[in-house]
mmCIF file of C-alpha atoms and ligand atoms in Angstrom:
data_model
loop_
_atom_site.group_PDB
_atom_site.id
_atom_site.type_symbol
_atom_site.label_atom_id
_atom_site.label_comp_id
_atom_site.label_asym_id
_atom_site.label_seq_id
_atom_site.Cartn_x
_atom_site.Cartn_y
_atom_site.Cartn_z
ATOM 1 C CA MET A 974 28.758 -36.926 -27.491
ATOM 2 C CA SER A 975 27.871 -37.371 -23.853
ATOM 3 C CA ILE A 976 26.048 -34.439 -22.306
ATOM 4 C CA PRO A 977 26.285 -34.148 -18.498
ATOM 5 C CA VAL A 978 23.096 -34.499 -16.493
ATOM 6 C CA ILE A 979 22.028 -32.413 -13.507
ATOM 7 C CA LYS A 980 22.647 -34.333 -10.308
ATOM 8 C CA HIS A 981 21.611 -31.859 -7.637
ATOM 9 C CA VAL A 982 19.685 -28.652 -7.200
ATOM 10 C CA ARG A 983 19.953 -26.771 -3.902
ATOM 11 C CA ALA A 984 18.285 -23.582 -2.670
ATOM 12 C CA PHE A 985 19.714 -21.139 -0.127
ATOM 13 C CA VAL A 986 18.616 -17.905 1.492
ATOM 14 C CA VAL A 987 20.760 -14.872 2.282
ATOM 15 C CA ARG A 988 19.928 -11.517 3.902
ATOM 16 C CA GLY A 989 21.231 -7.974 3.485
ATOM 17 C CA GLY A 990 21.359 -6.646 -0.073
ATOM 18 C CA GLY A 991 22.164 -9.108 -2.858
ATOM 19 C CA ALA A 992 19.272 -9.784 -5.236
ATOM 20 C CA ASP A 993 16.843 -8.424 -2.631
ATOM 21 C CA TYR A 994 18.393 -4.991 -3.105
ATOM 22 C CA HIS A 995 15.635 -3.345 -1.059
ATOM 23 C CA ASP A 996 17.044 -5.146 2.001
ATOM 24 C CA GLN A 997 19.326 -2.266 3.040
ATOM 25 C CA GLY A 998 20.195 -0.456 6.270
ATOM 26 C CA ASP A 999 18.350 2.590 7.661
ATOM 27 C CA GLY A 1000 18.431 5.881 5.802
ATOM 28 C CA HIS A 1001 19.186 4.389 2.373
ATOM 29 C CA TRP A 1002 17.664 6.465 -0.445
ATOM 30 C CA ILE A 1003 15.877 3.315 -1.708
ATOM 31 C CA ASP A 1004 13.849 3.050 1.483
ATOM 32 C CA ASP A 1005 13.341 6.577 2.636
ATOM 33 C CA HIS A 1006 10.147 8.448 1.737
ATOM 34 C CA ILE A 1007 9.304 6.888 -1.605
ATOM 35 C CA CYS A 1008 5.717 6.963 -2.778
ATOM 36 C CA THR A 1009 4.151 3.462 -2.870
ATOM 37 C CA PRO A 1010 0.685 1.909 -2.967
ATOM 38 C CA MET A 1011 0.977 1.800 0.863
ATOM 39 C CA SER A 1012 1.617 5.548 1.272
ATOM 40 C CA LYS A 1013 -2.073 6.164 1.974
ATOM 41 C CA TYR A 1014 -1.477 4.536 5.377
ATOM 42 C CA PRO A 1015 0.391 7.077 7.529
ATOM 43 C CA GLN A 1016 2.251 4.376 9.471
ATOM 44 C CA TYR A 1017 3.700 2.926 6.234
ATOM 45 C CA LYS A 1018 4.513 6.180 4.461
ATOM 46 C CA GLN A 1019 8.010 7.091 5.544
ATOM 47 C CA SER A 1020 9.840 3.822 5.004
ATOM 48 C CA ARG A 1021 9.179 0.989 2.558
ATOM 49 C CA GLN A 1022 10.721 -1.486 4.985
ATOM 50 C CA SER A 1023 7.885 -0.579 7.388
ATOM 51 C CA PHE A 1024 5.381 -2.401 5.153
ATOM 52 C CA GLY A 1025 7.786 -5.244 4.434
ATOM 53 C CA ILE A 1026 9.469 -4.473 1.108
ATOM 54 C CA ASN A 1027 12.450 -6.562 2.263
ATOM 55 C CA VAL A 1028 10.703 -9.511 3.913
ATOM 56 C CA LEU A 1029 11.642 -12.070 1.288
ATOM 57 C CA GLY A 1030 15.428 -11.876 1.148
ATOM 58 C CA THR A 1031 17.589 -13.311 -1.608
ATOM 59 C CA LEU A 1032 17.172 -16.799 -3.040
ATOM 60 C CA VAL A 1033 20.322 -18.541 -4.295
ATOM 61 C CA VAL A 1034 19.802 -21.549 -6.579
ATOM 62 C CA GLU A 1035 22.700 -23.902 -7.214
ATOM 63 C CA VAL A 1036 22.698 -26.668 -9.844
ATOM 64 C CA GLU A 1037 25.400 -29.307 -9.965
ATOM 65 C CA ALA A 1038 26.102 -31.458 -13.029
ATOM 66 C CA SER A 1039 27.382 -35.035 -13.209
ATOM 67 C CA ASP A 1040 30.837 -33.752 -14.266
ATOM 68 C CA GLY A 1041 31.060 -31.710 -11.024
ATOM 69 C CA THR A 1042 30.411 -28.299 -12.636
ATOM 70 C CA VAL A 1043 28.235 -26.005 -10.510
ATOM 71 C CA GLY A 1044 26.042 -23.210 -11.865
ATOM 72 C CA PHE A 1045 24.140 -20.754 -9.714
ATOM 73 C CA ALA A 1046 21.894 -17.707 -9.829
ATOM 74 C CA VAL A 1047 20.332 -15.267 -7.405
ATOM 75 C CA THR A 1048 16.912 -13.648 -7.319
ATOM 76 C CA THR A 1049 14.305 -12.437 -4.826
ATOM 77 C CA GLY A 1050 12.269 -15.160 -3.154
ATOM 78 C CA GLY A 1051 13.987 -16.143 0.062
ATOM 79 C CA GLU A 1052 12.607 -18.987 2.111
ATOM 80 C CA LEU A 1053 9.375 -19.343 0.113
ATOM 81 C CA GLY A 1054 11.383 -19.680 -3.081
ATOM 82 C CA ALA A 1055 13.708 -22.187 -1.410
ATOM 83 C CA PHE A 1056 10.698 -24.335 -0.461
ATOM 84 C CA ILE A 1057 9.384 -24.276 -4.040
ATOM 85 C CA VAL A 1058 12.780 -25.279 -5.475
ATOM 86 C CA GLU A 1059 13.505 -28.066 -3.025
ATOM 87 C CA LYS A 1060 10.033 -29.531 -2.601
ATOM 88 C CA HIS A 1061 8.570 -29.021 -6.061
ATOM 89 C CA LEU A 1062 10.861 -27.898 -8.901
ATOM 90 C CA ALA A 1063 13.787 -30.218 -8.094
ATOM 91 C CA ARG A 1064 11.957 -33.164 -9.692
ATOM 92 C CA PHE A 1065 11.995 -31.422 -13.101
ATOM 93 C CA VAL A 1066 15.675 -30.509 -12.864
ATOM 94 C CA GLU A 1067 17.529 -33.465 -11.375
ATOM 95 C CA GLY A 1068 18.234 -36.162 -13.934
ATOM 96 C CA ALA A 1069 17.665 -33.853 -16.906
ATOM 97 C CA LYS A 1070 20.468 -33.074 -19.380
ATOM 98 C CA VAL A 1071 22.172 -29.714 -18.844
ATOM 99 C CA THR A 1072 20.886 -28.730 -22.309
ATOM 100 C CA ASP A 1073 17.236 -29.446 -21.437
ATOM 101 C CA ILE A 1074 16.588 -25.812 -20.429
ATOM 102 C CA GLU A 1075 13.477 -25.264 -22.566
ATOM 103 C CA LYS A 1076 11.851 -28.510 -21.429
ATOM 104 C CA ILE A 1077 12.668 -27.860 -17.769
ATOM 105 C CA TRP A 1078 11.133 -24.371 -18.041
ATOM 106 C CA ASP A 1079 7.960 -25.781 -19.539
ATOM 107 C CA GLN A 1080 7.672 -28.418 -16.820
ATOM 108 C CA MET A 1081 8.375 -25.906 -14.014
ATOM 109 C CA PHE A 1082 5.772 -23.493 -15.350
ATOM 110 C CA ASN A 1083 3.050 -26.024 -16.126
ATOM 111 C CA GLY A 1084 3.732 -28.017 -12.960
ATOM 112 C CA THR A 1085 3.118 -24.890 -10.826
ATOM 113 C CA LEU A 1086 0.295 -23.336 -12.900
ATOM 114 C CA TYR A 1087 -2.316 -24.187 -10.266
ATOM 115 C CA TYR A 1088 -0.663 -21.877 -7.744
ATOM 116 C CA GLY A 1089 1.892 -19.946 -9.784
ATOM 117 C CA ARG A 1090 1.727 -17.844 -12.993
ATOM 118 C CA LYS A 1091 3.294 -14.701 -11.508
ATOM 119 C CA GLY A 1092 5.004 -13.352 -8.414
ATOM 120 C CA ILE A 1093 7.167 -15.493 -6.193
ATOM 121 C CA VAL A 1094 6.714 -18.701 -8.190
ATOM 122 C CA LEU A 1095 7.953 -16.951 -11.322
ATOM 123 C CA ASN A 1096 10.848 -15.380 -9.385
ATOM 124 C CA THR A 1097 11.772 -18.892 -8.310
ATOM 125 C CA ILE A 1098 11.418 -20.389 -11.787
ATOM 126 C CA SER A 1099 13.580 -17.503 -13.042
ATOM 127 C CA GLY A 1100 16.240 -18.325 -10.445
ATOM 128 C CA VAL A 1101 16.394 -21.967 -11.536
ATOM 129 C CA ASP A 1102 16.418 -20.980 -15.212
ATOM 130 C CA LEU A 1103 19.289 -18.520 -14.727
ATOM 131 C CA ALA A 1104 21.263 -21.118 -12.760
ATOM 132 C CA LEU A 1105 20.809 -23.557 -15.675
ATOM 133 C CA TRP A 1106 22.126 -20.981 -18.169
ATOM 134 C CA ASP A 1107 25.071 -20.344 -15.859
ATOM 135 C CA LEU A 1108 25.762 -24.076 -15.642
ATOM 136 C CA LEU A 1109 25.568 -24.594 -19.407
ATOM 137 C CA GLY A 1110 27.884 -21.644 -20.002
ATOM 138 C CA LYS A 1111 30.413 -23.063 -17.566
ATOM 139 C CA ILE A 1112 30.249 -26.509 -19.170
ATOM 140 C CA ARG A 1113 30.673 -25.024 -22.651
ATOM 141 C CA ASN A 1114 33.232 -22.518 -21.407
ATOM 142 C CA GLU A 1115 31.169 -19.712 -22.969
ATOM 143 C CA PRO A 1116 29.621 -16.527 -21.577
ATOM 144 C CA VAL A 1117 25.816 -16.552 -21.601
ATOM 145 C CA TYR A 1118 25.720 -13.631 -24.046
ATOM 146 C CA GLU A 1119 27.633 -15.690 -26.634
ATOM 147 C CA MET A 1120 25.173 -18.576 -26.197
ATOM 148 C CA LEU A 1121 22.352 -16.069 -26.862
ATOM 149 C CA GLY A 1122 23.773 -15.234 -30.282
ATOM 150 C CA GLY A 1123 26.565 -12.822 -29.400
ATOM 151 C CA ALA A 1124 26.917 -9.104 -28.789
ATOM 152 C CA VAL A 1125 25.265 -6.683 -31.220
ATOM 153 C CA ARG A 1126 27.353 -3.763 -29.928
ATOM 154 C CA ASP A 1127 30.751 -3.318 -28.282
ATOM 155 C CA GLU A 1128 29.504 -1.844 -25.049
ATOM 156 C CA LEU A 1129 26.465 -1.275 -22.883
ATOM 157 C CA GLN A 1130 25.286 2.218 -22.029
ATOM 158 C CA PHE A 1131 23.504 2.831 -18.748
ATOM 159 C CA TYR A 1132 21.067 5.163 -17.107
ATOM 160 C CA ALA A 1133 21.139 5.315 -13.316
ATOM 161 C CA THR A 1134 18.234 4.848 -10.926
ATOM 162 C CA GLY A 1135 18.631 6.765 -7.702
ATOM 163 C CA ALA A 1136 17.940 9.887 -5.746
ATOM 164 C CA ARG A 1137 20.732 11.944 -7.396
ATOM 165 C CA PRO A 1138 20.583 12.170 -11.193
ATOM 166 C CA ASP A 1139 22.868 15.222 -10.944
ATOM 167 C CA LEU A 1140 25.627 13.016 -9.486
ATOM 168 C CA ALA A 1141 24.820 10.231 -11.966
ATOM 169 C CA LYS A 1142 25.473 12.693 -14.776
ATOM 170 C CA LYS A 1143 28.914 13.456 -13.362
ATOM 171 C CA MET A 1144 29.564 9.695 -13.210
ATOM 172 C CA GLY A 1145 28.936 9.389 -16.964
ATOM 173 C CA PHE A 1146 25.432 7.906 -17.061
ATOM 174 C CA ILE A 1147 23.107 8.880 -19.920
ATOM 175 C CA GLY A 1148 20.151 9.594 -17.669
ATOM 176 C CA GLY A 1149 18.770 9.475 -14.165
ATOM 177 C CA LYS A 1150 15.531 7.954 -12.922
ATOM 178 C CA MET A 1151 14.263 9.337 -9.639
ATOM 179 C CA PRO A 1152 11.859 7.663 -7.274
ATOM 180 C CA LEU A 1153 8.640 9.635 -6.947
ATOM 181 C CA GLN A 1154 8.368 10.882 -3.377
ATOM 182 C CA TYR A 1155 4.883 12.345 -3.277
ATOM 183 C CA GLY A 1156 1.642 10.886 -4.561
ATOM 184 C CA PRO A 1157 -2.121 11.135 -4.260
ATOM 185 C CA SER A 1158 -2.059 11.002 -0.439
ATOM 186 C CA ASP A 1159 0.082 14.174 -0.418
ATOM 187 C CA GLY A 1160 -2.533 16.169 -2.321
ATOM 188 C CA GLU A 1161 -1.847 19.128 -4.602
ATOM 189 C CA GLU A 1162 0.998 20.246 -2.354
ATOM 190 C CA GLY A 1163 2.813 16.963 -3.077
ATOM 191 C CA LEU A 1164 2.379 17.338 -6.832
ATOM 192 C CA LYS A 1165 3.826 20.862 -6.633
ATOM 193 C CA LYS A 1166 6.831 19.565 -4.653
ATOM 194 C CA THR A 1167 7.429 16.822 -7.243
ATOM 195 C CA ILE A 1168 7.468 19.325 -10.087
ATOM 196 C CA ALA A 1169 9.678 21.702 -8.101
ATOM 197 C CA ASN A 1170 12.155 18.838 -7.503
ATOM 198 C CA LEU A 1171 12.096 17.979 -11.192
ATOM 199 C CA ALA A 1172 12.691 21.627 -12.109
ATOM 200 C CA THR A 1173 15.671 21.790 -9.734
ATOM 201 C CA MET A 1174 17.116 18.612 -11.136
ATOM 202 C CA ARG A 1175 16.629 19.809 -14.722
ATOM 203 C CA GLU A 1176 18.436 23.009 -13.799
ATOM 204 C CA ARG A 1177 21.347 20.969 -12.402
ATOM 205 C CA VAL A 1178 21.703 18.469 -15.262
ATOM 206 C CA GLY A 1179 20.977 20.689 -18.246
ATOM 207 C CA ASP A 1180 18.698 20.041 -21.222
ATOM 208 C CA ASP A 1181 20.179 16.928 -22.774
ATOM 209 C CA PHE A 1182 20.418 14.573 -19.830
ATOM 210 C CA TRP A 1183 17.472 12.154 -19.527
ATOM 211 C CA LEU A 1184 15.276 12.490 -16.464
ATOM 212 C CA MET A 1185 12.585 9.968 -15.581
ATOM 213 C CA PHE A 1186 10.177 9.313 -12.702
ATOM 214 C CA ASP A 1187 9.685 5.873 -11.197
ATOM 215 C CA CYS A 1188 6.217 5.828 -9.627
ATOM 216 C CA TRP A 1189 6.367 2.239 -8.298
ATOM 217 C CA MET A 1190 2.650 1.384 -8.806
ATOM 218 C CA SER A 1191 1.539 4.240 -6.548
ATOM 219 C CA LEU A 1192 -0.741 6.501 -8.643
ATOM 220 C CA ASP A 1193 -4.159 6.484 -10.241
ATOM 221 C CA LEU A 1194 -4.913 7.367 -13.850
ATOM 222 C CA ASN A 1195 -5.998 10.915 -13.145
ATOM 223 C CA TYR A 1196 -2.994 11.735 -10.978
ATOM 224 C CA ALA A 1197 -0.557 10.057 -13.387
ATOM 225 C CA THR A 1198 -1.984 12.012 -16.326
ATOM 226 C CA ARG A 1199 -1.717 15.314 -14.464
ATOM 227 C CA LEU A 1200 1.837 14.514 -13.346
ATOM 228 C CA ALA A 1201 2.872 13.629 -16.899
ATOM 229 C CA HIS A 1202 1.508 16.903 -18.296
ATOM 230 C CA ALA A 1203 3.052 18.991 -15.525
ATOM 231 C CA ALA A 1204 6.416 17.271 -16.060
ATOM 232 C CA LYS A 1205 6.371 17.818 -19.825
ATOM 233 C CA GLU A 1206 7.773 21.333 -19.460
ATOM 234 C CA TYR A 1207 10.891 19.891 -17.811
ATOM 235 C CA GLY A 1208 11.472 17.301 -20.503
ATOM 236 C CA LEU A 1209 10.616 14.148 -18.540
ATOM 237 C CA LYS A 1210 11.703 11.288 -20.840
ATOM 238 C CA TRP A 1211 9.419 8.660 -19.386
ATOM 239 C CA ILE A 1212 6.943 8.059 -16.610
ATOM 240 C CA GLU A 1213 7.340 4.591 -15.112
ATOM 241 C CA GLU A 1214 5.029 2.086 -13.487
ATOM 242 C CA CYS A 1215 2.422 4.660 -12.463
ATOM 243 C CA LEU A 1216 -0.424 2.213 -11.930
ATOM 244 C CA PRO A 1217 -0.959 -1.219 -10.358
ATOM 245 C CA PRO A 1218 0.539 -3.881 -12.673
ATOM 246 C CA ASP A 1219 -2.884 -5.466 -13.321
ATOM 247 C CA ASP A 1220 -4.468 -2.215 -14.525
ATOM 248 C CA TYR A 1221 -3.800 -2.813 -18.231
ATOM 249 C CA TRP A 1222 -6.818 -0.632 -19.081
ATOM 250 C CA GLY A 1223 -5.430 2.249 -17.041
ATOM 251 C CA TYR A 1224 -2.039 2.002 -18.736
ATOM 252 C CA ALA A 1225 -3.658 1.930 -22.181
ATOM 253 C CA GLU A 1226 -5.590 5.099 -21.330
ATOM 254 C CA LEU A 1227 -2.533 6.784 -19.785
ATOM 255 C CA ARG A 1228 -0.552 6.119 -22.921
ATOM 256 C CA LYS A 1229 -3.292 7.793 -24.991
ATOM 257 C CA GLN A 1230 -3.432 10.779 -22.659
ATOM 258 C CA ALA A 1231 0.318 11.246 -22.011
ATOM 259 C CA PRO A 1232 2.016 14.221 -23.663
ATOM 260 C CA LYS A 1233 3.416 13.526 -27.122
ATOM 261 C CA GLY A 1234 7.032 12.401 -26.924
ATOM 262 C CA MET A 1235 6.913 11.256 -23.297
ATOM 263 C CA MET A 1236 7.220 7.467 -22.997
ATOM 264 C CA VAL A 1237 4.994 5.389 -20.738
ATOM 265 C CA THR A 1238 6.962 2.456 -19.324
ATOM 266 C CA THR A 1239 6.117 -0.503 -17.130
ATOM 267 C CA GLY A 1240 6.566 -4.253 -16.674
ATOM 268 C CA GLU A 1241 9.027 -4.704 -13.833
ATOM 269 C CA HIS A 1242 6.339 -6.565 -11.863
ATOM 270 C CA GLU A 1243 4.927 -8.387 -14.901
ATOM 271 C CA ALA A 1244 5.831 -11.966 -15.821
ATOM 272 C CA THR A 1245 5.812 -14.378 -18.758
ATOM 273 C CA ARG A 1246 5.047 -13.906 -22.444
ATOM 274 C CA TRP A 1247 1.331 -13.846 -21.631
ATOM 275 C CA GLY A 1248 1.596 -10.976 -19.149
ATOM 276 C CA PHE A 1249 3.691 -8.950 -21.581
ATOM 277 C CA ARG A 1250 1.365 -9.863 -24.441
ATOM 278 C CA MET A 1251 -1.423 -8.104 -22.517
ATOM 279 C CA LEU A 1252 0.746 -4.997 -22.102
ATOM 280 C CA MET A 1253 1.641 -4.898 -25.777
ATOM 281 C CA GLU A 1254 -1.621 -5.877 -27.399
ATOM 282 C CA MET A 1255 -3.502 -3.389 -25.246
ATOM 283 C CA GLY A 1256 -1.048 -0.627 -26.208
ATOM 284 C CA CYS A 1257 -0.082 0.011 -22.574
ATOM 285 C CA CYS A 1258 3.466 1.289 -22.992
ATOM 286 C CA ASP A 1259 6.328 2.330 -25.251
ATOM 287 C CA LEU A 1260 9.032 0.438 -23.400
ATOM 288 C CA ILE A 1261 8.824 -2.697 -21.268
ATOM 289 C CA GLN A 1262 11.011 -3.370 -18.231
ATOM 290 C CA PRO A 1263 10.966 -7.096 -17.478
ATOM 291 C CA ASP A 1264 13.190 -8.152 -14.600
ATOM 292 C CA VAL A 1265 15.180 -11.205 -15.756
ATOM 293 C CA GLY A 1266 15.041 -12.617 -12.236
ATOM 294 C CA TRP A 1267 11.265 -12.218 -11.961
ATOM 295 C CA CYS A 1268 9.699 -12.552 -15.441
ATOM 296 C CA GLY A 1269 10.677 -16.194 -16.047
ATOM 297 C CA GLY A 1270 14.440 -16.011 -16.571
ATOM 298 C CA ILE A 1271 16.414 -15.761 -19.806
ATOM 299 C CA THR A 1272 14.395 -18.553 -21.460
ATOM 300 C CA GLU A 1273 11.202 -16.516 -21.106
ATOM 301 C CA LEU A 1274 12.815 -13.139 -21.752
ATOM 302 C CA ILE A 1275 13.889 -14.338 -25.221
ATOM 303 C CA LYS A 1276 10.202 -14.821 -26.062
ATOM 304 C CA ILE A 1277 9.044 -11.593 -24.417
ATOM 305 C CA SER A 1278 11.702 -9.667 -26.303
ATOM 306 C CA ALA A 1279 10.771 -11.176 -29.689
ATOM 307 C CA LEU A 1280 7.131 -10.258 -29.066
ATOM 308 C CA ALA A 1281 8.157 -6.713 -28.135
ATOM 309 C CA ASP A 1282 10.260 -6.402 -31.269
ATOM 310 C CA ALA A 1283 7.235 -7.230 -33.405
ATOM 311 C CA HIS A 1284 5.219 -4.555 -31.552
ATOM 312 C CA ASN A 1285 7.919 -1.842 -31.886
ATOM 313 C CA VAL A 1286 8.265 -1.763 -28.124
ATOM 314 C CA LEU A 1287 11.728 -1.360 -26.557
ATOM 315 C CA VAL A 1288 12.941 -3.824 -23.914
ATOM 316 C CA VAL A 1289 15.066 -2.331 -21.143
ATOM 317 C CA PRO A 1290 15.151 -4.886 -18.340
ATOM 318 C CA HIS A 1291 14.723 -3.773 -14.765
ATOM 319 C CA GLY A 1292 17.905 -3.962 -12.642
ATOM 320 C CA SER A 1293 19.077 -7.564 -12.286
ATOM 321 C CA SER A 1294 22.789 -6.945 -12.833
ATOM 322 C CA VAL A 1295 24.704 -9.543 -14.905
ATOM 323 C CA TYR A 1296 21.521 -11.429 -15.748
ATOM 324 C CA SER A 1297 20.332 -8.367 -17.580
ATOM 325 C CA TYR A 1298 23.721 -7.290 -19.021
ATOM 326 C CA HIS A 1299 24.211 -10.630 -20.803
ATOM 327 C CA PHE A 1300 20.813 -10.240 -22.465
ATOM 328 C CA VAL A 1301 20.822 -6.538 -23.326
ATOM 329 C CA ILE A 1302 24.154 -6.766 -25.176
ATOM 330 C CA THR A 1303 22.598 -9.326 -27.565
ATOM 331 C CA ARG A 1304 19.459 -7.434 -28.568
ATOM 332 C CA GLN A 1305 18.930 -4.598 -31.050
ATOM 333 C CA ASN A 1306 15.662 -3.643 -29.357
ATOM 334 C CA SER A 1307 17.426 -3.181 -25.977
ATOM 335 C CA PRO A 1308 19.525 -0.097 -26.748
ATOM 336 C CA PHE A 1309 20.602 0.690 -23.168
ATOM 337 C CA ALA A 1310 20.454 -0.771 -19.661
ATOM 338 C CA GLU A 1311 19.513 0.203 -16.110
ATOM 339 C CA PHE A 1312 21.957 0.523 -13.243
ATOM 340 C CA LEU A 1313 20.554 0.833 -9.723
ATOM 341 C CA MET A 1314 22.653 3.046 -7.473
ATOM 342 C CA MET A 1315 23.160 0.968 -4.353
ATOM 343 C CA ALA A 1316 25.267 3.467 -2.400
ATOM 344 C CA PRO A 1317 23.014 4.795 0.415
ATOM 345 C CA LYS A 1318 23.307 8.372 -0.866
ATOM 346 C CA ALA A 1319 23.490 7.412 -4.569
ATOM 347 C CA ASP A 1320 26.825 9.182 -4.730
ATOM 348 C CA LYS A 1321 29.032 6.406 -6.053
ATOM 349 C CA VAL A 1322 28.892 3.243 -8.130
ATOM 350 C CA VAL A 1323 28.554 0.086 -6.037
ATOM 351 C CA PRO A 1324 27.884 -3.350 -7.629
ATOM 352 C CA MET A 1325 24.126 -3.809 -7.853
ATOM 353 C CA PHE A 1326 23.976 -7.109 -5.934
ATOM 354 C CA ASN A 1327 26.636 -6.085 -3.432
ATOM 355 C CA PRO A 1328 27.900 -7.812 -1.287
ATOM 356 C CA LEU A 1329 26.696 -11.182 -2.570
ATOM 357 C CA LEU A 1330 28.580 -11.554 -5.836
ATOM 358 C CA LEU A 1331 32.287 -11.462 -6.558
ATOM 359 C CA ASP A 1332 33.528 -10.251 -9.975
ATOM 360 C CA GLU A 1333 30.226 -8.392 -10.575
ATOM 361 C CA PRO A 1334 31.048 -5.868 -13.315
ATOM 362 C CA VAL A 1335 29.989 -2.229 -12.922
ATOM 363 C CA PRO A 1336 29.666 0.601 -15.426
ATOM 364 C CA VAL A 1337 32.669 2.862 -15.737
ATOM 365 C CA ASN A 1338 31.815 6.300 -17.046
ATOM 366 C CA GLY A 1339 28.278 4.978 -17.603
ATOM 367 C CA ARG A 1340 29.471 2.214 -19.928
ATOM 368 C CA MET A 1341 30.544 -1.418 -19.872
ATOM 369 C CA LYS A 1342 32.558 -3.135 -22.616
ATOM 370 C CA SER A 1343 31.179 -6.479 -23.828
ATOM 371 C CA THR A 1344 34.590 -7.941 -22.978
ATOM 372 C CA GLU A 1345 33.756 -7.335 -19.282
ATOM 373 C CA LEU A 1346 31.276 -10.176 -19.739
ATOM 374 C CA ASP A 1347 33.800 -12.596 -21.236
ATOM 375 C CA LYS A 1348 33.749 -15.278 -18.572
ATOM 376 C CA PRO A 1349 31.897 -18.611 -18.647
ATOM 377 C CA GLY A 1350 28.231 -18.494 -17.640
ATOM 378 C CA PHE A 1351 27.246 -15.200 -16.044
ATOM 379 C CA GLY A 1352 30.858 -14.741 -14.894
ATOM 380 C CA VAL A 1353 30.193 -14.136 -11.209
ATOM 381 C CA ARG A 1354 30.966 -16.047 -8.003
ATOM 382 C CA LEU A 1355 29.227 -16.185 -4.638
ATOM 383 C CA ASN A 1356 31.003 -14.217 -1.948
ATOM 384 C CA PRO A 1357 32.082 -16.748 0.712
ATOM 385 C CA ASP A 1358 31.749 -14.016 3.376
ATOM 386 C CA CYS A 1359 27.951 -14.004 2.945
ATOM 387 C CA THR A 1360 26.123 -16.510 5.123
ATOM 388 C CA LEU A 1361 23.872 -18.813 3.146
ATOM 389 C CA THR A 1362 21.288 -20.963 4.902
ATOM 390 C CA ARG A 1363 19.483 -23.926 3.390
ATOM 391 C CA PRO A 1364 16.056 -23.997 5.082
ATOM 392 C CA TYR A 1365 14.744 -27.080 3.216
ATOM 393 C CA THR A 1366 16.236 -30.168 1.606
ATOM 394 C CA HIS A 1367 14.746 -32.928 -0.517
HETATM 395 C C1 LIG B 956 13.316 3.165 -7.126
HETATM 396 C C2 LIG B 956 12.144 2.238 -7.243
HETATM 397 O O1 LIG B 956 11.165 2.590 -6.321
HETATM 398 C C3 LIG B 956 12.497 0.788 -7.049
HETATM 399 O O2 LIG B 956 13.150 0.591 -5.839
HETATM 400 C C4 LIG B 956 13.348 0.241 -8.187
HETATM 401 O O3 LIG B 956 13.740 -1.061 -7.901
HETATM 402 C C5 LIG B 956 12.679 0.053 -9.469
HETATM 403 O O4 LIG B 956 11.369 0.321 -9.560
HETATM 404 C C6 LIG B 956 13.489 0.392 -10.679
HETATM 405 O O5 LIG B 956 12.907 0.671 -11.695
HETATM 406 O O6 LIG B 956 14.708 0.319 -10.616
HETATM 407 MG MG1 LIG B 957 10.821 0.825 -11.617
#
């Protein structure tokens, strides 16, 4: 049997939404007054774009096989990611068989260890890895989720991340995760406002709807512990990413001090099996949130997820649209998925990587049938109306 080889890998950059979903216009809920590690600087408090949350832009990786089939994937990484693909990673990809995914991953990771390990290099490796899975799926005429062992349930169930859990409830989601707006730099007054907002939201959604806070690395242990206890009364289901991603010790302590029944979650800015091993072995959280486009791709997520299973830790990937849907549907320890509300006022469902992908499925009534994923590879196409630039070649 002759297996096609990879002839070309190409990297492009695109601006305005897409995988860099923080790259939105003015006044979008995702930018406006969200507490961050930069909120202590008054000039960077109001808008996340002011400190550069959207500087990178989207990276598009395309891989072309000897039979002419093209696979692609998108992640965050922009021009820096494009440089890494074209000038460094291409050597491990071109000439390899389309089935060599594990070996290519190992070479990409070990070949960049001296400057990589996490962050943009891992985003980039993830982008290449996802493009390879897309390519293999297209060559085999199989959706990625079937190649991962098949669906373990008929449909995905989603919670929504956005400023309006009350509207998310009406749209059929099982829960709503709100960005935290006030943090340590807003003093006691800020904490009171947070709890008042939570109380109002609880009033609007009733007792059974999940409510969560996303703290985006912006708190310290003391503040996070006080917030968790104050939020207990309003049934906060989990408190997310309260501390800097490297503060494993802080997370372990927070988990010990958090109210019984409230989950501590984190991991969206963590990468690789070794990063997640730290989180799990140190008892940092109840649920991990790897981003498939940042943690090392599907090849690495398989390993992270197996490790989590053995530690009784749930895996609910962060955002990442189809790349996450194809994984979550195949895993018993990923019982639901995240949907990021990309409408500026979080008042309607818009595809997560809008406008970059065509055929990107969205939840309807908070759910998505596995059959929505029944197309080869990840089942999406690049929107020809989006302008792609190729800053480097090799
Ligand atoms: C809403 C959060 O601040 C982030 O923008 C979001 O991407 C993320 O943290 C999430 O969990 O979805
Ligand atoms: Mg988050």
